[in-house]
Amino acid sequence: MGQGIIEIRGLSKTFQTKQAEIQALDGIDLSVQKGDIFGIIGMSGAGKSTLVRCMNMLERPTQGTVFFDGKDLCTLSEPELRRVRRSIGMIFQQFNLLMQRTALENVCFPLEIAGMHRTEAKVKAQELLDMVGLSDRAASYPTQLSGGQKQRVAIARAMATNPKVLLCDEATSALDPTTTQSILSLLKNINSRLGITIVIITHEMNVIEKICNRVAIIDSSRIAECGLVEDVFTNPKTAAARKFVYPNAESRSVKIGRHCLRIVFNGNSSDEPVLANMILACRAPVNILHADTKDLNGRAFGQMVVQLPEEQELARKMVNYIRARGLTAEEVDNYVG
């Protein structure tokens, strides 16, 4: 794989308070390839928002380097950094619109700062509002718009300077599920039509599953795991990844069984009744603890957690049966459900 459009090497960030020094990021290495929809997911306080703000130098790293399109941002002067930032659009959770400006004027704002003539800026701003589906709301003020409409204006504004990358910091967290879906669809369309790389910061796994092709899981200021979304979903290697991938991991508290098996189905494995055939072949029942299906970036995946028999030899036979059919079968001790 070639040089990424964003390359982060050995990045650390500490904040000094009156009481102590807080390590927000610790030795981050990350590569975002051109055209990615790259998700960064973590619990509150894990360091994900600090990381995205280091990508455009809104936060200066304490250590390490951030390369954007081959340029080391840590070495640039402020004027040089401002020029580079025109290629990095940013979308925020709370929209950050100027309340005294109309939707059209909000989109015009970065164009005016860049020196574009007002008339030309208005024409481009209207084209961008058309692109995000708000051609009829150009004269509306933010107070007259819904949350989803405000975020569409914010996306249009972020697109105004023809960025190579869009950074989205919890861009859908303030929105209801239906509106979230429409915003994610818009971002995916922008990525596929214009080839713009998108980095999405979120604490919601369903956002990653809907549109991202790659994901990094940040935990306690470090990258715990990174890879293709379907690989991380199919075979999470760390406790931090399992916390997001396993069904309802946070809300479960009652221990059901020790010997459990998590089976992952992809679209290629949906024709055969694998579980029923396994029960028949092994002549023993299993207890289904959980089953669901997910759409990972347009591909259907399913997962099932079953409680295996206590007899170890029989349980091993069942695991081997599933794996022999080309499915991912992960043994889970002390699954709670």
Coordinates of C-alpha atoms in Angstrom, one line a residue:
M1 CA 0.0 0.0 0.0
G2 CA 1.3 3.4 -0.9
Q3 CA 1.8 6.6 1.0
G4 CA -1.5 7.7 2.6
I5 CA -3.0 11.1 2.2
I6 CA -2.8 11.3 6.0
E7 CA 0.2 9.7 7.7
I8 CA 0.6 9.9 11.5
R9 CA 3.8 8.6 13.1
G10 CA 4.6 8.4 16.9
L11 CA 2.0 11.1 17.7
S12 CA 1.5 12.0 21.4
K13 CA -0.4 14.8 23.0
T14 CA -0.3 15.9 26.6
F15 CA -2.3 18.6 28.3
Q16 CA -1.1 20.3 31.4
T17 CA -3.6 21.2 34.1
K18 CA -3.0 22.7 37.6
Q19 CA -3.3 19.3 39.2
A20 CA -1.5 17.0 36.7
E21 CA -0.3 16.2 33.2
I22 CA -3.0 14.4 31.1
Q23 CA -1.9 12.1 28.3
A24 CA -4.6 12.4 25.6
L25 CA -2.7 10.5 22.9
D26 CA 0.2 8.1 23.3
G27 CA 2.3 6.9 20.4
I28 CA -0.3 6.9 17.6
D29 CA 0.6 5.5 14.2
L30 CA -2.1 5.7 11.6
S31 CA -2.3 5.7 7.8
V32 CA -5.4 7.0 5.9
Q33 CA -5.3 6.2 2.2
K34 CA -6.8 8.4 -0.5
G35 CA -10.4 7.6 -1.1
D36 CA -10.9 5.9 2.3
I37 CA -13.9 6.4 4.5
F38 CA -11.9 5.8 7.6
G39 CA -13.6 5.5 11.0
I40 CA -12.0 6.2 14.3
I41 CA -14.1 4.8 17.1
G42 CA -13.6 4.9 20.9
M43 CA -15.4 5.5 24.1
S44 CA -15.7 9.0 25.6
G45 CA -12.3 10.2 26.8
A46 CA -10.4 7.8 24.7
G47 CA -8.6 10.6 22.7
K48 CA -10.4 10.4 19.4
S49 CA -11.5 14.1 19.1
T50 CA -7.9 15.2 20.1
L51 CA -6.6 12.9 17.4
V52 CA -8.8 14.4 14.7
R53 CA -7.9 17.9 15.8
C54 CA -4.2 17.0 15.5
M55 CA -4.8 16.0 11.8
N56 CA -5.3 19.6 10.9
M57 CA -3.2 21.1 13.6
L58 CA -6.0 22.7 15.5
E59 CA -4.2 20.9 18.3
R60 CA -0.4 20.8 18.1
P61 CA 1.1 17.4 18.9
T62 CA 3.5 17.2 21.9
Q63 CA 5.5 14.6 19.9
G64 CA 5.4 12.9 16.5
T65 CA 4.6 13.9 13.0
V66 CA 1.5 14.5 10.9
F67 CA 1.9 14.3 7.1
F68 CA -0.9 15.5 4.9
D69 CA -0.6 14.9 1.2
G70 CA 3.2 14.5 1.7
K71 CA 3.7 17.7 3.8
D72 CA 4.8 17.6 7.4
L73 CA 2.3 19.9 9.0
C74 CA 4.4 20.2 12.2
T75 CA 7.1 22.1 10.2
L76 CA 4.8 24.6 8.4
S77 CA 4.4 28.3 9.3
E78 CA 1.0 29.6 10.1
P79 CA 0.4 31.1 6.6
E80 CA 1.5 27.8 5.0
L81 CA -0.8 25.9 7.5
R82 CA -3.8 28.1 6.6
R83 CA -3.3 27.3 2.9
V84 CA -3.1 23.5 3.6
R85 CA -6.2 23.7 5.8
R86 CA -8.3 24.7 2.7
S87 CA -7.8 21.1 1.6
I88 CA -9.1 19.8 4.9
G89 CA -12.8 20.4 5.5
M90 CA -14.2 19.8 9.0
I91 CA -17.7 19.0 10.2
F92 CA -18.6 19.3 13.9
Q93 CA -21.2 17.7 16.1
Q94 CA -22.9 21.0 16.9
F95 CA -22.7 22.3 13.3
N96 CA -20.9 25.6 14.2
L97 CA -23.0 27.7 11.8
L98 CA -23.0 31.5 12.1
M99 CA -26.5 32.2 13.4
Q100 CA -26.8 35.7 11.9
R101 CA -26.1 34.4 8.4
T102 CA -28.4 32.5 6.0
A103 CA -27.6 29.1 4.8
L104 CA -26.2 30.6 1.6
E105 CA -24.1 33.1 3.5
N106 CA -22.7 30.4 5.8
V107 CA -21.5 28.5 2.7
C108 CA -20.1 31.7 1.2
F109 CA -18.1 32.5 4.3
P110 CA -15.0 30.3 3.7
L111 CA -15.0 31.4 0.0
E112 CA -15.0 35.1 1.0
I113 CA -12.1 34.4 3.4
A114 CA -10.2 32.8 0.5
G115 CA -10.6 35.9 -1.5
M116 CA -13.3 34.9 -4.0
H117 CA -15.5 37.7 -5.4
R118 CA -18.9 37.8 -3.6
T119 CA -21.0 37.2 -6.7
E120 CA -18.9 34.2 -7.7
A121 CA -19.0 32.9 -4.1
K122 CA -22.8 33.0 -4.1
V123 CA -23.0 31.0 -7.4
K124 CA -20.7 28.3 -6.0
A125 CA -22.5 28.3 -2.6
Q126 CA -25.8 27.7 -4.3
E127 CA -24.3 24.8 -6.3
L128 CA -23.1 23.3 -3.0
L129 CA -26.5 23.7 -1.4
D130 CA -28.0 22.0 -4.4
M131 CA -25.6 19.1 -3.9
V132 CA -26.6 18.6 -0.3
G133 CA -30.3 18.7 -1.1
L134 CA -31.0 22.2 0.3
S135 CA -31.5 24.3 -2.9
D136 CA -34.8 25.7 -1.5
R137 CA -33.4 26.7 1.9
A138 CA -30.7 29.2 0.8
A139 CA -32.4 32.1 2.4
S140 CA -33.1 30.3 5.7
Y141 CA -31.3 31.1 8.9
P142 CA -30.0 28.3 11.1
T143 CA -32.9 28.8 13.6
Q144 CA -35.3 28.0 10.8
L145 CA -33.5 24.7 10.0
S146 CA -33.8 21.2 11.5
G147 CA -30.7 19.5 12.9
G148 CA -30.2 17.4 9.7
Q149 CA -30.6 20.5 7.5
K150 CA -28.0 22.4 9.7
Q151 CA -25.6 19.5 9.2
R152 CA -26.1 19.6 5.4
V153 CA -25.3 23.3 5.4
A154 CA -22.2 22.5 7.5
I155 CA -21.2 19.8 4.9
A156 CA -21.7 22.3 2.0
R157 CA -19.6 24.8 3.8
A158 CA -16.8 22.3 4.4
M159 CA -16.9 21.4 0.7
A160 CA -16.6 25.1 -0.4
T161 CA -12.8 25.1 -0.7
N162 CA -12.7 21.8 -2.7
P163 CA -11.1 19.8 0.1
K164 CA -9.2 16.6 -0.4
V165 CA -10.3 15.3 3.0
L166 CA -13.3 15.8 5.2
L167 CA -12.9 15.4 9.0
C168 CA -16.1 14.6 10.7
D169 CA -16.0 14.9 14.5
E170 CA -19.1 13.1 15.9
A171 CA -21.0 14.6 13.0
T172 CA -24.2 12.6 13.6
S173 CA -24.2 12.3 17.4
A174 CA -26.8 15.1 17.8
L175 CA -29.2 13.6 15.2
D176 CA -32.0 11.1 15.3
P177 CA -31.4 7.7 13.6
T178 CA -33.3 8.5 10.4
T179 CA -31.5 11.8 10.0
T180 CA -28.2 10.1 10.8
Q181 CA -28.8 7.6 8.0
S182 CA -29.5 10.4 5.5
I183 CA -26.3 12.3 6.5
L184 CA -24.2 9.1 6.2
S185 CA -25.7 8.4 2.8
L186 CA -24.8 12.0 1.7
L187 CA -21.2 11.5 2.9
K188 CA -20.9 8.2 1.1
N189 CA -22.2 9.8 -2.1
I190 CA -19.7 12.6 -1.8
N191 CA -16.9 10.1 -1.3
S192 CA -17.9 7.9 -4.3
R193 CA -18.7 10.8 -6.7
L194 CA -15.9 13.2 -5.9
G195 CA -13.3 10.8 -4.5
I196 CA -12.9 12.9 -1.3
T197 CA -11.3 11.0 1.6
I198 CA -13.5 11.1 4.7
V199 CA -12.4 10.5 8.3
I200 CA -15.2 9.9 10.8
I201 CA -14.8 10.2 14.5
T202 CA -17.6 8.4 16.4
H203 CA -18.5 6.3 19.5
E204 CA -21.2 4.5 17.6
M205 CA -20.4 1.2 15.9
N206 CA -23.4 1.4 13.6
V207 CA -21.9 4.6 12.0
I208 CA -18.7 2.6 11.2
E209 CA -20.7 -0.3 9.8
K210 CA -22.8 1.8 7.5
I211 CA -20.2 3.6 5.4
C212 CA -16.6 3.0 6.5
N213 CA -14.2 0.7 4.7
R214 CA -11.4 0.9 7.3
V215 CA -11.5 1.5 11.1
A216 CA -9.2 2.2 13.9
I217 CA -10.2 1.5 17.5
I218 CA -8.8 4.0 20.0
D219 CA -8.6 2.9 23.7
S220 CA -7.0 4.8 26.6
S221 CA -5.1 7.2 24.2
R222 CA -3.7 4.4 22.0
I223 CA -4.7 2.6 18.8
A224 CA -5.9 -0.8 20.0
E225 CA -6.7 -2.3 16.6
C226 CA -6.8 -1.1 13.0
G227 CA -7.9 -2.8 9.7
L228 CA -10.7 -3.4 7.2
V229 CA -14.1 -3.0 8.9
E230 CA -15.2 -6.5 7.9
D231 CA -12.0 -8.0 9.3
V232 CA -12.3 -6.3 12.6
F233 CA -16.0 -7.3 12.8
T234 CA -15.3 -10.9 11.8
N235 CA -12.3 -11.4 14.1
P236 CA -11.8 -8.7 16.7
K237 CA -8.4 -9.3 18.3
T238 CA -8.5 -7.0 21.3
A239 CA -10.8 -6.4 24.2
A240 CA -11.4 -2.8 23.0
A241 CA -12.6 -4.1 19.6
R242 CA -14.8 -6.8 21.2
K243 CA -16.5 -4.1 23.3
F244 CA -17.9 -2.6 20.1
V245 CA -18.3 -5.7 18.0
Y246 CA -20.0 -8.0 20.4
P247 CA -23.8 -7.7 20.7
N248 CA -24.9 -5.3 23.5
A249 CA -21.6 -5.7 25.2
E250 CA -22.1 -2.7 27.5
S251 CA -25.7 -3.4 28.6
R252 CA -25.3 -7.1 29.5
S253 CA -24.7 -8.1 33.2
V254 CA -26.1 -11.6 33.8
K255 CA -23.6 -14.5 33.2
I256 CA -25.2 -17.3 31.1
G257 CA -22.5 -19.7 30.3
R258 CA -18.7 -20.3 30.1
H259 CA -18.4 -22.2 26.8
C260 CA -19.8 -20.1 24.0
L261 CA -19.2 -19.7 20.3
R262 CA -19.5 -16.6 18.2
I263 CA -20.2 -17.5 14.6
V264 CA -19.9 -14.9 11.8
F265 CA -21.8 -15.3 8.5
N266 CA -21.1 -13.3 5.4
G267 CA -23.3 -13.1 2.3
N268 CA -21.5 -16.2 0.9
S269 CA -22.6 -18.4 3.7
S270 CA -26.3 -17.8 4.0
D271 CA -27.6 -20.6 1.8
E272 CA -26.8 -23.6 4.1
P273 CA -28.6 -24.0 7.4
V274 CA -25.3 -24.5 9.1
L275 CA -26.4 -24.4 12.7
A276 CA -29.2 -26.9 12.2
N277 CA -26.9 -29.2 10.3
M278 CA -24.3 -28.9 13.1
I279 CA -26.8 -29.9 15.7
L280 CA -27.9 -32.9 13.6
A281 CA -24.3 -34.0 12.9
C282 CA -23.2 -33.6 16.5
R283 CA -26.4 -34.9 18.0
A284 CA -26.5 -32.3 20.7
P285 CA -28.5 -29.1 21.2
V286 CA -27.0 -25.6 21.7
N287 CA -28.6 -22.6 23.4
I288 CA -28.8 -19.5 21.1
L289 CA -27.9 -16.4 23.2
H290 CA -27.9 -13.8 20.5
A291 CA -28.4 -13.4 16.7
D292 CA -28.4 -10.4 14.5
T293 CA -27.5 -9.2 11.0
K294 CA -25.6 -6.1 10.0
D295 CA -24.9 -4.2 6.8
L296 CA -21.2 -3.5 6.6
N297 CA -20.6 -0.9 3.9
G298 CA -23.2 -2.5 1.7
R299 CA -22.4 -6.2 2.4
A300 CA -24.6 -8.4 4.6
F301 CA -23.0 -10.0 7.7
G302 CA -24.6 -11.9 10.5
Q303 CA -23.4 -13.0 13.9
M304 CA -24.7 -15.6 16.4
V305 CA -23.6 -16.4 19.9
V306 CA -24.4 -19.9 21.0
Q307 CA -23.8 -21.7 24.3
L308 CA -22.0 -24.9 23.7
P309 CA -22.4 -28.2 25.7
E310 CA -20.3 -28.5 28.8
E311 CA -18.6 -31.6 27.5
Q312 CA -15.4 -30.3 26.0
E313 CA -14.9 -33.0 23.3
L314 CA -18.5 -32.3 22.0
A315 CA -18.0 -28.6 22.1
R316 CA -14.7 -28.9 20.2
K317 CA -16.5 -31.1 17.6
M318 CA -19.0 -28.3 17.0
V319 CA -16.4 -25.6 16.7
N320 CA -14.5 -27.7 14.1
Y321 CA -17.8 -28.4 12.2
I322 CA -18.4 -24.7 11.8
R323 CA -14.9 -23.8 10.8
A324 CA -14.8 -26.6 8.3
R325 CA -17.6 -24.8 6.5
G326 CA -15.4 -21.7 6.1
L327 CA -17.1 -19.6 8.7
T328 CA -15.4 -17.6 11.4
A329 CA -16.0 -19.3 14.8
E330 CA -14.6 -17.6 17.8
E331 CA -14.7 -19.3 21.2
V332 CA -15.8 -16.9 24.0
D333 CA -15.2 -17.6 27.7
N334 CA -17.6 -16.0 30.2
Y335 CA -19.9 -14.5 27.6
V336 CA -22.5 -12.4 29.5
G337 CA -26.0 -11.9 28.1

